[in-house]
PDB file of C-alpha atoms and ligand atoms in Angstrom:
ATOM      1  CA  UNK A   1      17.019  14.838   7.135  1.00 93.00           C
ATOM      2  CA  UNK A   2      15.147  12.351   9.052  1.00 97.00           C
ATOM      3  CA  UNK A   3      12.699  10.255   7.432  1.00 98.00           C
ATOM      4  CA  UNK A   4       9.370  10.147   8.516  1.00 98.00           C
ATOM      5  CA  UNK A   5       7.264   7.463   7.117  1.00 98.00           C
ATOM      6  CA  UNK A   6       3.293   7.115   6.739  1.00 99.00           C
ATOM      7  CA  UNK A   7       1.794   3.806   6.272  1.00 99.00           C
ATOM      8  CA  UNK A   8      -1.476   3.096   5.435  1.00 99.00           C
ATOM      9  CA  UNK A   9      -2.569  -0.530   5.981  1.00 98.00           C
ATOM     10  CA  UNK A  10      -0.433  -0.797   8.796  1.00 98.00           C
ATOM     11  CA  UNK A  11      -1.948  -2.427  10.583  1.00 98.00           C
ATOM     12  CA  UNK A  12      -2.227  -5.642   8.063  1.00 96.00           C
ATOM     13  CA  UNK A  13      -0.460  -8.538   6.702  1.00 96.00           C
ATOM     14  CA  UNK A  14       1.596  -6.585   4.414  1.00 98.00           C
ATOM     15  CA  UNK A  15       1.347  -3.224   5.900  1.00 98.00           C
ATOM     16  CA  UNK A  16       2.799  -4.058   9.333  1.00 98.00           C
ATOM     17  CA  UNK A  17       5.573  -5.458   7.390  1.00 98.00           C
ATOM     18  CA  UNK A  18       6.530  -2.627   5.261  1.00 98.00           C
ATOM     19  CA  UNK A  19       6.450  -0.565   8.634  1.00 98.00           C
ATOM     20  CA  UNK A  20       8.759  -3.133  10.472  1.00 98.00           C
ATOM     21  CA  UNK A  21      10.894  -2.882   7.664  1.00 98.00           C
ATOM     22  CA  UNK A  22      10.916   1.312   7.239  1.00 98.00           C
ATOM     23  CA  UNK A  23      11.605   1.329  10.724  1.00 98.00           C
ATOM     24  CA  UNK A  24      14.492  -1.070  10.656  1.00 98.00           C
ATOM     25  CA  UNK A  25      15.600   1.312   7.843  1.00 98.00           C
ATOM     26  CA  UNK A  26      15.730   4.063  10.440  1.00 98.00           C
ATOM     27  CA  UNK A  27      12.461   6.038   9.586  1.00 98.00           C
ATOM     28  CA  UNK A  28       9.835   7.242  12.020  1.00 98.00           C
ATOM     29  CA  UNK A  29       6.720   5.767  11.661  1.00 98.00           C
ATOM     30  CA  UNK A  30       3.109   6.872  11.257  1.00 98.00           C
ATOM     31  CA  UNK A  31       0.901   3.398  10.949  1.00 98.00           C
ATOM     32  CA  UNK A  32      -2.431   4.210   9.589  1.00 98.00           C
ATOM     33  CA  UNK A  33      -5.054   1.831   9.912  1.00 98.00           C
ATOM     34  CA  UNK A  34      -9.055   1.814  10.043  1.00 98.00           C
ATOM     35  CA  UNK A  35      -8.168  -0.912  12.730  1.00 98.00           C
ATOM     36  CA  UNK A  36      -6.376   1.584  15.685  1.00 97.00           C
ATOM     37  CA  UNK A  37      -5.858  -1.630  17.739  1.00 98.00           C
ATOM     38  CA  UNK A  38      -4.096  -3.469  14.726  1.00 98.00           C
ATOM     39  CA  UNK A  39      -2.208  -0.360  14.076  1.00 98.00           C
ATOM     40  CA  UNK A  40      -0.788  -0.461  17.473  1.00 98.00           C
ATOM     41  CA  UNK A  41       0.288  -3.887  17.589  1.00 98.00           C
ATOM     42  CA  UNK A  42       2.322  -3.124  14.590  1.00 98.00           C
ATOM     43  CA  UNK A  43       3.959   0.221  16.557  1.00 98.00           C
ATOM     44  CA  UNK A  44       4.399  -1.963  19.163  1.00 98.00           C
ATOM     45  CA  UNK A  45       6.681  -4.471  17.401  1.00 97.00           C
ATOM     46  CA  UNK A  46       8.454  -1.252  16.477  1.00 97.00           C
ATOM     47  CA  UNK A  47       9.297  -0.517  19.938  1.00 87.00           C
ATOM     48  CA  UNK A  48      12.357  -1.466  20.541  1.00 92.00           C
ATOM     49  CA  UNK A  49      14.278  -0.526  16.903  1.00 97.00           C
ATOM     50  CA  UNK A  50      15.077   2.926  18.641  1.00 95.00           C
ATOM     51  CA  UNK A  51      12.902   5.088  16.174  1.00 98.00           C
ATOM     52  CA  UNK A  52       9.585   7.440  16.656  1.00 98.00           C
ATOM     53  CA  UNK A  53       6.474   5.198  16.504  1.00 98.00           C
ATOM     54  CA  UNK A  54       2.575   6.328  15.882  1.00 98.00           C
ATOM     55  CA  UNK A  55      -0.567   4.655  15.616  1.00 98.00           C
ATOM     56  CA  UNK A  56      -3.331   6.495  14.085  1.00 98.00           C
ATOM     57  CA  UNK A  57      -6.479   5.467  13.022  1.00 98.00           C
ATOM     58  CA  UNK A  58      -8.183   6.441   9.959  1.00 98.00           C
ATOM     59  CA  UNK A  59     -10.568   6.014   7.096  1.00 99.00           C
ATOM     60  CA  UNK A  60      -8.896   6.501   4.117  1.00 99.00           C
ATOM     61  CA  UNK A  61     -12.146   7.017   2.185  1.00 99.00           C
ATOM     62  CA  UNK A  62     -12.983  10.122   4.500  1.00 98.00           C
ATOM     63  CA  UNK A  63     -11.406  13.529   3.634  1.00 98.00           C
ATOM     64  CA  UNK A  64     -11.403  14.958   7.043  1.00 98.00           C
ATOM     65  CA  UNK A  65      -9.986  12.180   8.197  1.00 98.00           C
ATOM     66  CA  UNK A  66      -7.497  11.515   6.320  1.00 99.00           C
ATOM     67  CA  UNK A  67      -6.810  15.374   6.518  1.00 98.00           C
ATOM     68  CA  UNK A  68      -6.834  15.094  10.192  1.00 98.00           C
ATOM     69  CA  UNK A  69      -4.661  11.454  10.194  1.00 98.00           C
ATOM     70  CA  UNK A  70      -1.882  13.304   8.422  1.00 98.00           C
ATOM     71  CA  UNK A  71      -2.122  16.774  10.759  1.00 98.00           C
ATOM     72  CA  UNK A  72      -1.423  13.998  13.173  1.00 98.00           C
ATOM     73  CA  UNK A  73       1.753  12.860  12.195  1.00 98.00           C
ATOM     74  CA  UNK A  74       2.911  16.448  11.974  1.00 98.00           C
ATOM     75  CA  UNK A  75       2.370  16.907  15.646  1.00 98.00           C
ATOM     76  CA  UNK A  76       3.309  13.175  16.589  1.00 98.00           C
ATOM     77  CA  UNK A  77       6.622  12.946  14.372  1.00 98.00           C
ATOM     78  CA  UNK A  78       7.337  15.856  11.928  1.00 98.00           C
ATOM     79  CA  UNK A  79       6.546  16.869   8.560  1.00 98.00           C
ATOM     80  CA  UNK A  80       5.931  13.184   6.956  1.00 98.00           C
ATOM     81  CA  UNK A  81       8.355  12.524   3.375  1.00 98.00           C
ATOM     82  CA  UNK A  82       7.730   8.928   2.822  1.00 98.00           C
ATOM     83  CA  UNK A  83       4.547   7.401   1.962  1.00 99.00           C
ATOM     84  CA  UNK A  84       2.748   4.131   1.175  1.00 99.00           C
ATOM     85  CA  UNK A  85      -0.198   3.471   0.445  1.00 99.00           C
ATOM     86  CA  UNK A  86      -0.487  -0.509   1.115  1.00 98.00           C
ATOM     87  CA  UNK A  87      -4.297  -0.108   2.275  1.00 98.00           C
ATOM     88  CA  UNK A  88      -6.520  -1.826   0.099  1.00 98.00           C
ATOM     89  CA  UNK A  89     -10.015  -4.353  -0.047  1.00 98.00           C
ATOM     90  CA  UNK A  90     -11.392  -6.808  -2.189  1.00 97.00           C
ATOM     91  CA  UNK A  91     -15.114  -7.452  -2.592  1.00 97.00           C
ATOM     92  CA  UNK A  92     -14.793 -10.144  -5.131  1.00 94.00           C
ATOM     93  CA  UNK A  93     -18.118 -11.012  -7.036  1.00 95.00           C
ATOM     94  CA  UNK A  94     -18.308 -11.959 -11.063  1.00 97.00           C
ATOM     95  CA  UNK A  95     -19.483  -9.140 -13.211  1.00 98.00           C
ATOM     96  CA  UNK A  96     -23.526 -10.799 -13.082  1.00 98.00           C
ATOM     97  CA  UNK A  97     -23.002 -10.590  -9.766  1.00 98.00           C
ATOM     98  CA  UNK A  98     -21.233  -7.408  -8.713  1.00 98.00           C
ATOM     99  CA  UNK A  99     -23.563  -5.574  -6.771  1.00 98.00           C
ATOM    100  CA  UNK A 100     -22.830  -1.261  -7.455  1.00 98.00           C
ATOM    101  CA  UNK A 101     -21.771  -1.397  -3.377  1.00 98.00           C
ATOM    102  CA  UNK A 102     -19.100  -4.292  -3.979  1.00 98.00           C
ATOM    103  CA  UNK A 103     -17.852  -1.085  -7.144  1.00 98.00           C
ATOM    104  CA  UNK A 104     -17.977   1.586  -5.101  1.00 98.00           C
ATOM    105  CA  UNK A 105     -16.703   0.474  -1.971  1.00 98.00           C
ATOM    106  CA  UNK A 106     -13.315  -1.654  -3.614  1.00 98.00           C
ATOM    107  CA  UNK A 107     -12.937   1.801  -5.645  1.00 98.00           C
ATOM    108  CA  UNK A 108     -13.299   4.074  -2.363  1.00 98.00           C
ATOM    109  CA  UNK A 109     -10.692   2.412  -0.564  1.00 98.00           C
ATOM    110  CA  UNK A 110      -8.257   1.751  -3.433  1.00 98.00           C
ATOM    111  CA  UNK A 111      -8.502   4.781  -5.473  1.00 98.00           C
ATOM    112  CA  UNK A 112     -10.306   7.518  -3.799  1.00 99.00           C
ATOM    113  CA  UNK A 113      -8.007   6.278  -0.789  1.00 99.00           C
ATOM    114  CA  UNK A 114      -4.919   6.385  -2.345  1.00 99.00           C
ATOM    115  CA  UNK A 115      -5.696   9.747  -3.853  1.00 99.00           C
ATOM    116  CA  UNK A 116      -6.677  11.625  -0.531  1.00 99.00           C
ATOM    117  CA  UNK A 117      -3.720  10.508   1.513  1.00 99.00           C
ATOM    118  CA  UNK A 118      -1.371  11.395  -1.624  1.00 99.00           C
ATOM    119  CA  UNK A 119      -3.004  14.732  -1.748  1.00 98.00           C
ATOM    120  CA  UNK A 120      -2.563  15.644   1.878  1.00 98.00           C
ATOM    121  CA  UNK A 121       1.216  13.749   2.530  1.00 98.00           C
ATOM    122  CA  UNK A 122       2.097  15.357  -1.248  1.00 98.00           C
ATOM    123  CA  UNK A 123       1.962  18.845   0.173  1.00 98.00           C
ATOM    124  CA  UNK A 124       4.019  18.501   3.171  1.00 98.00           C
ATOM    125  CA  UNK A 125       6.771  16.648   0.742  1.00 98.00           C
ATOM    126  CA  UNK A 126       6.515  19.819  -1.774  1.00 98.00           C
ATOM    127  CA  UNK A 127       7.537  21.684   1.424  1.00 96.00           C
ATOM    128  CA  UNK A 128      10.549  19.009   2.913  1.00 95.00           C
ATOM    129  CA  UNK A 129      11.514  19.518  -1.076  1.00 97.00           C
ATOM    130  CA  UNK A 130      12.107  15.934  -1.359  1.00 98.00           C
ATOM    131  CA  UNK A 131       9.781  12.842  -0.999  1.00 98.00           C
ATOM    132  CA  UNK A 132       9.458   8.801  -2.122  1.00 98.00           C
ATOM    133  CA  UNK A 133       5.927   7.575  -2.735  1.00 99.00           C
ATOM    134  CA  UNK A 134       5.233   4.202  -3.061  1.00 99.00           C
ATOM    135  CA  UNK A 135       1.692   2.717  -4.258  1.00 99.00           C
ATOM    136  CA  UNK A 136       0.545  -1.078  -3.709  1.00 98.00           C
ATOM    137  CA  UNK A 137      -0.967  -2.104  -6.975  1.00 98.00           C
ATOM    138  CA  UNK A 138      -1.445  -5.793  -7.598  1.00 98.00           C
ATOM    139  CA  UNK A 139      -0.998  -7.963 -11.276  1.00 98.00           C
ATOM    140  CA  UNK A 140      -4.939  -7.211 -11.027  1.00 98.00           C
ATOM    141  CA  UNK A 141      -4.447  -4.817 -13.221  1.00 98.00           C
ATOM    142  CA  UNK A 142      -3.486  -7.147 -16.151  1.00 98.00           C
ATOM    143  CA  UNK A 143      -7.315  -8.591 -15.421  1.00 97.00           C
ATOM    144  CA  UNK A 144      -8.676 -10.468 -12.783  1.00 97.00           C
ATOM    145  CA  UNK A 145     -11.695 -12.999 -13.266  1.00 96.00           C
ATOM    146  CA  UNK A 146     -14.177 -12.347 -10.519  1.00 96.00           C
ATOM    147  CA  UNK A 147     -12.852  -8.837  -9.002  1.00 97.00           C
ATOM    148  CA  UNK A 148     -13.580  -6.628 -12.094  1.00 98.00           C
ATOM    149  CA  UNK A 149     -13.595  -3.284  -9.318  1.00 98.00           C
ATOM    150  CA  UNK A 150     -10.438  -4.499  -7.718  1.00 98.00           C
ATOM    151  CA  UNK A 151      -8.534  -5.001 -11.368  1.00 98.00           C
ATOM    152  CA  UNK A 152      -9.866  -1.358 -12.373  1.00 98.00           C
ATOM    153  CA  UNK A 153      -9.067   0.400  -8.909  1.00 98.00           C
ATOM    154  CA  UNK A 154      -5.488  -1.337  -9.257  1.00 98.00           C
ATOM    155  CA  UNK A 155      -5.133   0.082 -12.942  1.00 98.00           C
ATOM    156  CA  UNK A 156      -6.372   3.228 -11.788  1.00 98.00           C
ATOM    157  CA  UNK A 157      -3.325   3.434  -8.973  1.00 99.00           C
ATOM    158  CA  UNK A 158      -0.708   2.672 -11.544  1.00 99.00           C
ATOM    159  CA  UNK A 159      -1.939   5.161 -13.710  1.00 99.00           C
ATOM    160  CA  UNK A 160      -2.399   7.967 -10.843  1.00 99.00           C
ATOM    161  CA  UNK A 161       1.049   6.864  -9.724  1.00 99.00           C
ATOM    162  CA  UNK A 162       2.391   7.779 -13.000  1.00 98.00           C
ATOM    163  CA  UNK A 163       0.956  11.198 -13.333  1.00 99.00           C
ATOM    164  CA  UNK A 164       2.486  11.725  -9.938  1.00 99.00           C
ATOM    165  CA  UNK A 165       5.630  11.215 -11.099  1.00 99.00           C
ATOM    166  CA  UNK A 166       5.491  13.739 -13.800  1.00 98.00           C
ATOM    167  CA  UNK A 167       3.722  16.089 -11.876  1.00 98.00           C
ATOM    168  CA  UNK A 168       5.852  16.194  -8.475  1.00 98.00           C
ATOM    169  CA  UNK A 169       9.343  15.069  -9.969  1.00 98.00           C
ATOM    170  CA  UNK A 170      10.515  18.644  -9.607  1.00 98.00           C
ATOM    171  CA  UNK A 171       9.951  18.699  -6.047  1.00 98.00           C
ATOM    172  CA  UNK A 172      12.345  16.099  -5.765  1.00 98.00           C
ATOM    173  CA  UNK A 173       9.535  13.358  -5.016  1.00 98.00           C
ATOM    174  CA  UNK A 174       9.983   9.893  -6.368  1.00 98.00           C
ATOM    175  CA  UNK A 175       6.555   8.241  -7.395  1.00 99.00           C
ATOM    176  CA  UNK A 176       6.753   4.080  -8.008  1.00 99.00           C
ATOM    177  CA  UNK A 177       4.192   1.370  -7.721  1.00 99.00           C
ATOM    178  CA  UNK A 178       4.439  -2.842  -7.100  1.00 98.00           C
ATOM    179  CA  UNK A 179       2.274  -4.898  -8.499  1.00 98.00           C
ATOM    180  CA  UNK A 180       2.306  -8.347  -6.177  1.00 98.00           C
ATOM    181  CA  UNK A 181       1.044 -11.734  -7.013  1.00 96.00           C
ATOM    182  CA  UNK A 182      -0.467 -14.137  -4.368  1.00 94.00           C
ATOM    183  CA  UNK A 183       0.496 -12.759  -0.965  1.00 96.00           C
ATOM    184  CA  UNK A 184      -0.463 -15.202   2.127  1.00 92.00           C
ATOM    185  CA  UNK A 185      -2.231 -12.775   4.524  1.00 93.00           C
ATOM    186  CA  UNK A 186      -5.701 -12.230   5.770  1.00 92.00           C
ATOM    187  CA  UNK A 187      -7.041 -10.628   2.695  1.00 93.00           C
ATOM    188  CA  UNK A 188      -6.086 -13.808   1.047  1.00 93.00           C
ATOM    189  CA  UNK A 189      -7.573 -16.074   3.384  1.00 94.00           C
ATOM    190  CA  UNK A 190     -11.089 -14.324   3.086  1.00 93.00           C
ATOM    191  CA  UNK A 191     -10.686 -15.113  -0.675  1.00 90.00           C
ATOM    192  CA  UNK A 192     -10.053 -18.748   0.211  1.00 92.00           C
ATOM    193  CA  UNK A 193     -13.197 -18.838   2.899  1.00 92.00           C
ATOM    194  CA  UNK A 194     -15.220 -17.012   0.729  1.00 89.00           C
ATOM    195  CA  UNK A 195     -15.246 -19.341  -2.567  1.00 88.00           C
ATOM    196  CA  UNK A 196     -14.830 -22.418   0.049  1.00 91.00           C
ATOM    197  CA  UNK A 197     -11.142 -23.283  -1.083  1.00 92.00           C
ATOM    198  CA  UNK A 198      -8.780 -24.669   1.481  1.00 95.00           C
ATOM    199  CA  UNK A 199      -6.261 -21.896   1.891  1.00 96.00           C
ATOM    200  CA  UNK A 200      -3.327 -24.256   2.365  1.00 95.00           C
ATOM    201  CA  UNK A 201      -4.157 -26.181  -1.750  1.00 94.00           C
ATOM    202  CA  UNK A 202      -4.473 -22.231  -2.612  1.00 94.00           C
ATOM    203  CA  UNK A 203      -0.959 -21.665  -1.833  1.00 95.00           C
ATOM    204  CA  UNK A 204       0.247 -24.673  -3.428  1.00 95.00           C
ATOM    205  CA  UNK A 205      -1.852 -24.213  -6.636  1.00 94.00           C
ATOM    206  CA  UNK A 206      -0.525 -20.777  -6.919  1.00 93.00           C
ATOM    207  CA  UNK A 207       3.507 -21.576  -6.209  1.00 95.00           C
ATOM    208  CA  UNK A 208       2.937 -24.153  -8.610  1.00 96.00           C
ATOM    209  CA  UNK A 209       2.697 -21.282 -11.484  1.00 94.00           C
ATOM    210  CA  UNK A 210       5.509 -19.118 -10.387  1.00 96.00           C
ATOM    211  CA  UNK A 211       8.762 -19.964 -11.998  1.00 96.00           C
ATOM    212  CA  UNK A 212      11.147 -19.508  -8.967  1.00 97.00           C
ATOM    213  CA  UNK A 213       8.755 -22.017  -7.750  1.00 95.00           C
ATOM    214  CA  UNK A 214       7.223 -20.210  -4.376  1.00 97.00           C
ATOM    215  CA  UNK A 215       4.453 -17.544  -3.151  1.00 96.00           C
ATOM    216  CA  UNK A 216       5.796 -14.210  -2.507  1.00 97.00           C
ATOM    217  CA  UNK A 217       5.888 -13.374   1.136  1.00 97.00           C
ATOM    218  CA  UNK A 218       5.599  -9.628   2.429  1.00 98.00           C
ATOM    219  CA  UNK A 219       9.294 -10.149   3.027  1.00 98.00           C
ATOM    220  CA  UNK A 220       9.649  -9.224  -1.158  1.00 98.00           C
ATOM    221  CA  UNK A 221       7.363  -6.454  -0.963  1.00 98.00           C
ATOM    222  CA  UNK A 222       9.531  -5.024   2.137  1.00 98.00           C
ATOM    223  CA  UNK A 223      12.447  -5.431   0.325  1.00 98.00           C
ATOM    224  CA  UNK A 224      10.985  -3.371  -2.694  1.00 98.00           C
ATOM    225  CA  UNK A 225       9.976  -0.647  -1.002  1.00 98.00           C
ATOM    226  CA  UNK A 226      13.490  -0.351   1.224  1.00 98.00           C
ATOM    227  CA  UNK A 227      14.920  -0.071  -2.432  1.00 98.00           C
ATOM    228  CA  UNK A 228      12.108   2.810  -3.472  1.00 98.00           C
ATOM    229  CA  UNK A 229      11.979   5.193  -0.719  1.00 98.00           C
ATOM    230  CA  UNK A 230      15.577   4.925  -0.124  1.00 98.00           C
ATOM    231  CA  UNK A 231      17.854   7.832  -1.795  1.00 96.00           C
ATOM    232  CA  UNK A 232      19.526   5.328  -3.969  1.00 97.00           C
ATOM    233  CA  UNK A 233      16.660   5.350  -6.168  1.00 98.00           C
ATOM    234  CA  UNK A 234      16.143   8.951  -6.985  1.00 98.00           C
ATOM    235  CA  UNK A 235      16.221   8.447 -10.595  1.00 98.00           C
ATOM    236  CA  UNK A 236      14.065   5.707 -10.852  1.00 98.00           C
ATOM    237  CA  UNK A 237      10.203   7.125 -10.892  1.00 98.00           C
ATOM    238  CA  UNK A 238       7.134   6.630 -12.394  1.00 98.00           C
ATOM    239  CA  UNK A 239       7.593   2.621 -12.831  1.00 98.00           C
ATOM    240  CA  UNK A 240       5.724  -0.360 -11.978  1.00 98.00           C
ATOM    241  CA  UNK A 241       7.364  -3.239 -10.474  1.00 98.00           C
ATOM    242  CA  UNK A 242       5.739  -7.111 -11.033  1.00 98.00           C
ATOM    243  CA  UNK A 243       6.566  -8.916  -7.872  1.00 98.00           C
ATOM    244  CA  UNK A 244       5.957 -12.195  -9.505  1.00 97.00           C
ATOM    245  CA  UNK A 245       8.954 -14.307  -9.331  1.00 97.00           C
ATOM    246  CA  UNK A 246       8.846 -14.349 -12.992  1.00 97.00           C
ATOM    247  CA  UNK A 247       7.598 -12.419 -15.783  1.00 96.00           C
ATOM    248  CA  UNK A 248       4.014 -11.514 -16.055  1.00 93.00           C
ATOM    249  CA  UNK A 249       1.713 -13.107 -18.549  1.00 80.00           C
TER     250      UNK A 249
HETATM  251  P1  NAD B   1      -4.899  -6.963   4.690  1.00 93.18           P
HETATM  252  O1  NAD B   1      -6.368  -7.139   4.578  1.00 93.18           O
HETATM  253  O2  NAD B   1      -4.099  -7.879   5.564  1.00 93.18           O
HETATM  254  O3  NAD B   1      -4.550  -5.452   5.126  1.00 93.18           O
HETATM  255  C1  NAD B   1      -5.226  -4.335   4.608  1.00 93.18           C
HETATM  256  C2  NAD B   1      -5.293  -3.281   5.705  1.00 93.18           C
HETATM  257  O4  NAD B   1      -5.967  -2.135   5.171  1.00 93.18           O
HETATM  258  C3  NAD B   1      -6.075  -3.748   6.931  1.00 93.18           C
HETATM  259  O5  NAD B   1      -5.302  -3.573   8.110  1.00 93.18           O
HETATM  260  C4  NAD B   1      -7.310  -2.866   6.916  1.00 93.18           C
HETATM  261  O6  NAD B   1      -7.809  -2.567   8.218  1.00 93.18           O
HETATM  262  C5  NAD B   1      -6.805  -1.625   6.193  1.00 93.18           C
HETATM  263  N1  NAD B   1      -7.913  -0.844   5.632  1.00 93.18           N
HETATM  264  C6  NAD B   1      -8.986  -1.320   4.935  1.00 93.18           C
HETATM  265  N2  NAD B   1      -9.829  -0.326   4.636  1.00 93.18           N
HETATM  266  C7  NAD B   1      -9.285   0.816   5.148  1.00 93.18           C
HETATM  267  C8  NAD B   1      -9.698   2.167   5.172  1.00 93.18           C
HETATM  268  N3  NAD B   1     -10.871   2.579   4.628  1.00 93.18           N
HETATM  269  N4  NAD B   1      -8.911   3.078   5.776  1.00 93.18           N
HETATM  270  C9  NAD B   1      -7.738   2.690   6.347  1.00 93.18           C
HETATM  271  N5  NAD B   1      -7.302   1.417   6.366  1.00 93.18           N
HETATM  272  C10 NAD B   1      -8.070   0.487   5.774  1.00 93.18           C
HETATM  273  O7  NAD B   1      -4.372  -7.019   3.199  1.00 93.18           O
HETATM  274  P2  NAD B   1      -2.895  -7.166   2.615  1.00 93.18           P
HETATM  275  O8  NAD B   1      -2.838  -8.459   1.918  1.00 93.18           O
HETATM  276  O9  NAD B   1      -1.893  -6.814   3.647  1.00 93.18           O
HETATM  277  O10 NAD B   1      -2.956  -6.041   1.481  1.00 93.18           O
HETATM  278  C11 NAD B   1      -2.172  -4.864   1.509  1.00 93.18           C
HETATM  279  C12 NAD B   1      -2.167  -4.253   0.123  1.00 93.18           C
HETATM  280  O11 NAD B   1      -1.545  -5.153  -0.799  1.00 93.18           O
HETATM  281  C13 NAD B   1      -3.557  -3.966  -0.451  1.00 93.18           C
HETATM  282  O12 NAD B   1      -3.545  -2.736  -1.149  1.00 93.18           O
HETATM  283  C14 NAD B   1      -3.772  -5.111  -1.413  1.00 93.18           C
HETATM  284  O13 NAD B   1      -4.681  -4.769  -2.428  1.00 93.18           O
HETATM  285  C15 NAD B   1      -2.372  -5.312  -1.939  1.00 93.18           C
HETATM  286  N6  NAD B   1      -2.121  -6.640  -2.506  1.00 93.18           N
HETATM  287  C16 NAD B   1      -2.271  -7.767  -1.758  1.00 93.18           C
HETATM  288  C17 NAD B   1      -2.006  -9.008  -2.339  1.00 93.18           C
HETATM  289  C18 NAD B   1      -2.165 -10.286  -1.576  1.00 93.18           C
HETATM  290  O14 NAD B   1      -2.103 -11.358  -2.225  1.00 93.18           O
HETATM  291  N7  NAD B   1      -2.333 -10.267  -0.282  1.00 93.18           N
HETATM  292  C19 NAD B   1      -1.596  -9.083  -3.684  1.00 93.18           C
HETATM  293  C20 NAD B   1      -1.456  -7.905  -4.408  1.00 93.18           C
HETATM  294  C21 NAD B   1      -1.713  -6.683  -3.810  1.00 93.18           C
END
């Protein structure tokens, strides 16, 4: 069967990683992205790996469009049996502060997101009879100082990732989520610009806490999810994996 992957947050930092590495795996490739352009500069790079390559834009908070993104795929590639949801915000304000916008909006993309394109990839997976979803979480979910919504929407993807798992298990669909520390891309450097840190003592301040004594890189996250949506990991569902070069505190 050929794999056929979706990708949402494609066309970011991590995102266009994941999809390099999928398609380097030998999956077909659906990159989702609110950004089209930065969607196709990611299917680009893709080009000359010798698989099926898609750009599609969406908005992940919008049912019709998601619903429409993933008709999409079926007419660009095929029935679509590997997902990831890597698309994801932060609106990072402390709890005085947090305006009900900066909540709903983090929660939106995050959650509501996650949920919408699980729903609609979900069904054509109960169809293929076999499937590998993969959810990007974050260690926000053991708190995070300053991004209250974020920590909660994160929490809420582990534990929808979980009841997917029990629920779709019998269709032969895999359900796992990663939980990454500091990741240098751009959502990173708007948390640097925004609370006026230089981005370059950020990444030093944060190796400095990781016992193998460096940042994760979306090379780790890549690496991951090759392991999750392969068929070697067909037992192994329901779980969340700390990217953290140690162990979480
Ligand atoms: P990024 O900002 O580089 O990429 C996120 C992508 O999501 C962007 O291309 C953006 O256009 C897209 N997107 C945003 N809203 C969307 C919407 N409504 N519909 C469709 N696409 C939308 O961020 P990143 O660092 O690559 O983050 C990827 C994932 O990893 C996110 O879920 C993030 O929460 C998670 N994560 C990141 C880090 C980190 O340190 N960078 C750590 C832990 C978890």
């Amino acid at each position: 069967m050929q794999k056929i992957a979706v990708i949402t947050g494609a066309g970011g930092g991590i995102g266009a990683r994941l999809a390099y590495q999928l398609a380097t795996d030998g999956c077909d490739i659906a990159a989702l992205d609110i950004n089209q352009q930065a969607a196709q500069v990611t299917v680009d790079t893709l080009l000359s790996l010798g698989v099926k390559a898609t750009a599609i834009a969406v908005d992940i908070t919008d049912e019709d469009s998601v619903n429409d993104a993933i008709a999409q795929v079926k007419v660009d590639l095929g029935l679509p049996n590997i997902l990831v949801n890597c698309a994801g915000i932060m609106r990072s304000r402390m709890l005085s502060k947090m305006t009900v916008d900066d909540w709903d909006i983090v929660q939106n993309v995050n959650l509501r997101g996650t949920f919408l394109v699980t729903r609609a990839v979900a069904a054509c997976m109960r169809e293929a009879q076999w499937g590998r979803i993969v959810n990007i979480a974050s260690t926000a979910v053991l708190g995070y100082a300053g991004a209250a919504n974020y920590a909660a929407a994160k929490a809420g993807v582990v534990a929808f990732t979980k009841t997917l798992a029990l629920e779709l298990g019998r269709f032969n669909v895999t359900a796992n989520a990663i939980a990454p520390g500091f990741i240098a891309t751009d959502m990173t450097k708007n948390v640097a610009l925004k609370t006026g840190t230089d981005f370059a003592q950020m990444e030093l301040d944060q190796a400095a806490k990781i016992p193998v004594g460096r940042n994760g890189t979306p090379d780790d996250i890549a690496n991951a999810v090759s392991f999750f949506v392969s068929e070697k990991s067909g037992f192994v569902s329901g779980q969340l994996l700390y990217l953290t070069g140690g162990p979480v505190t």
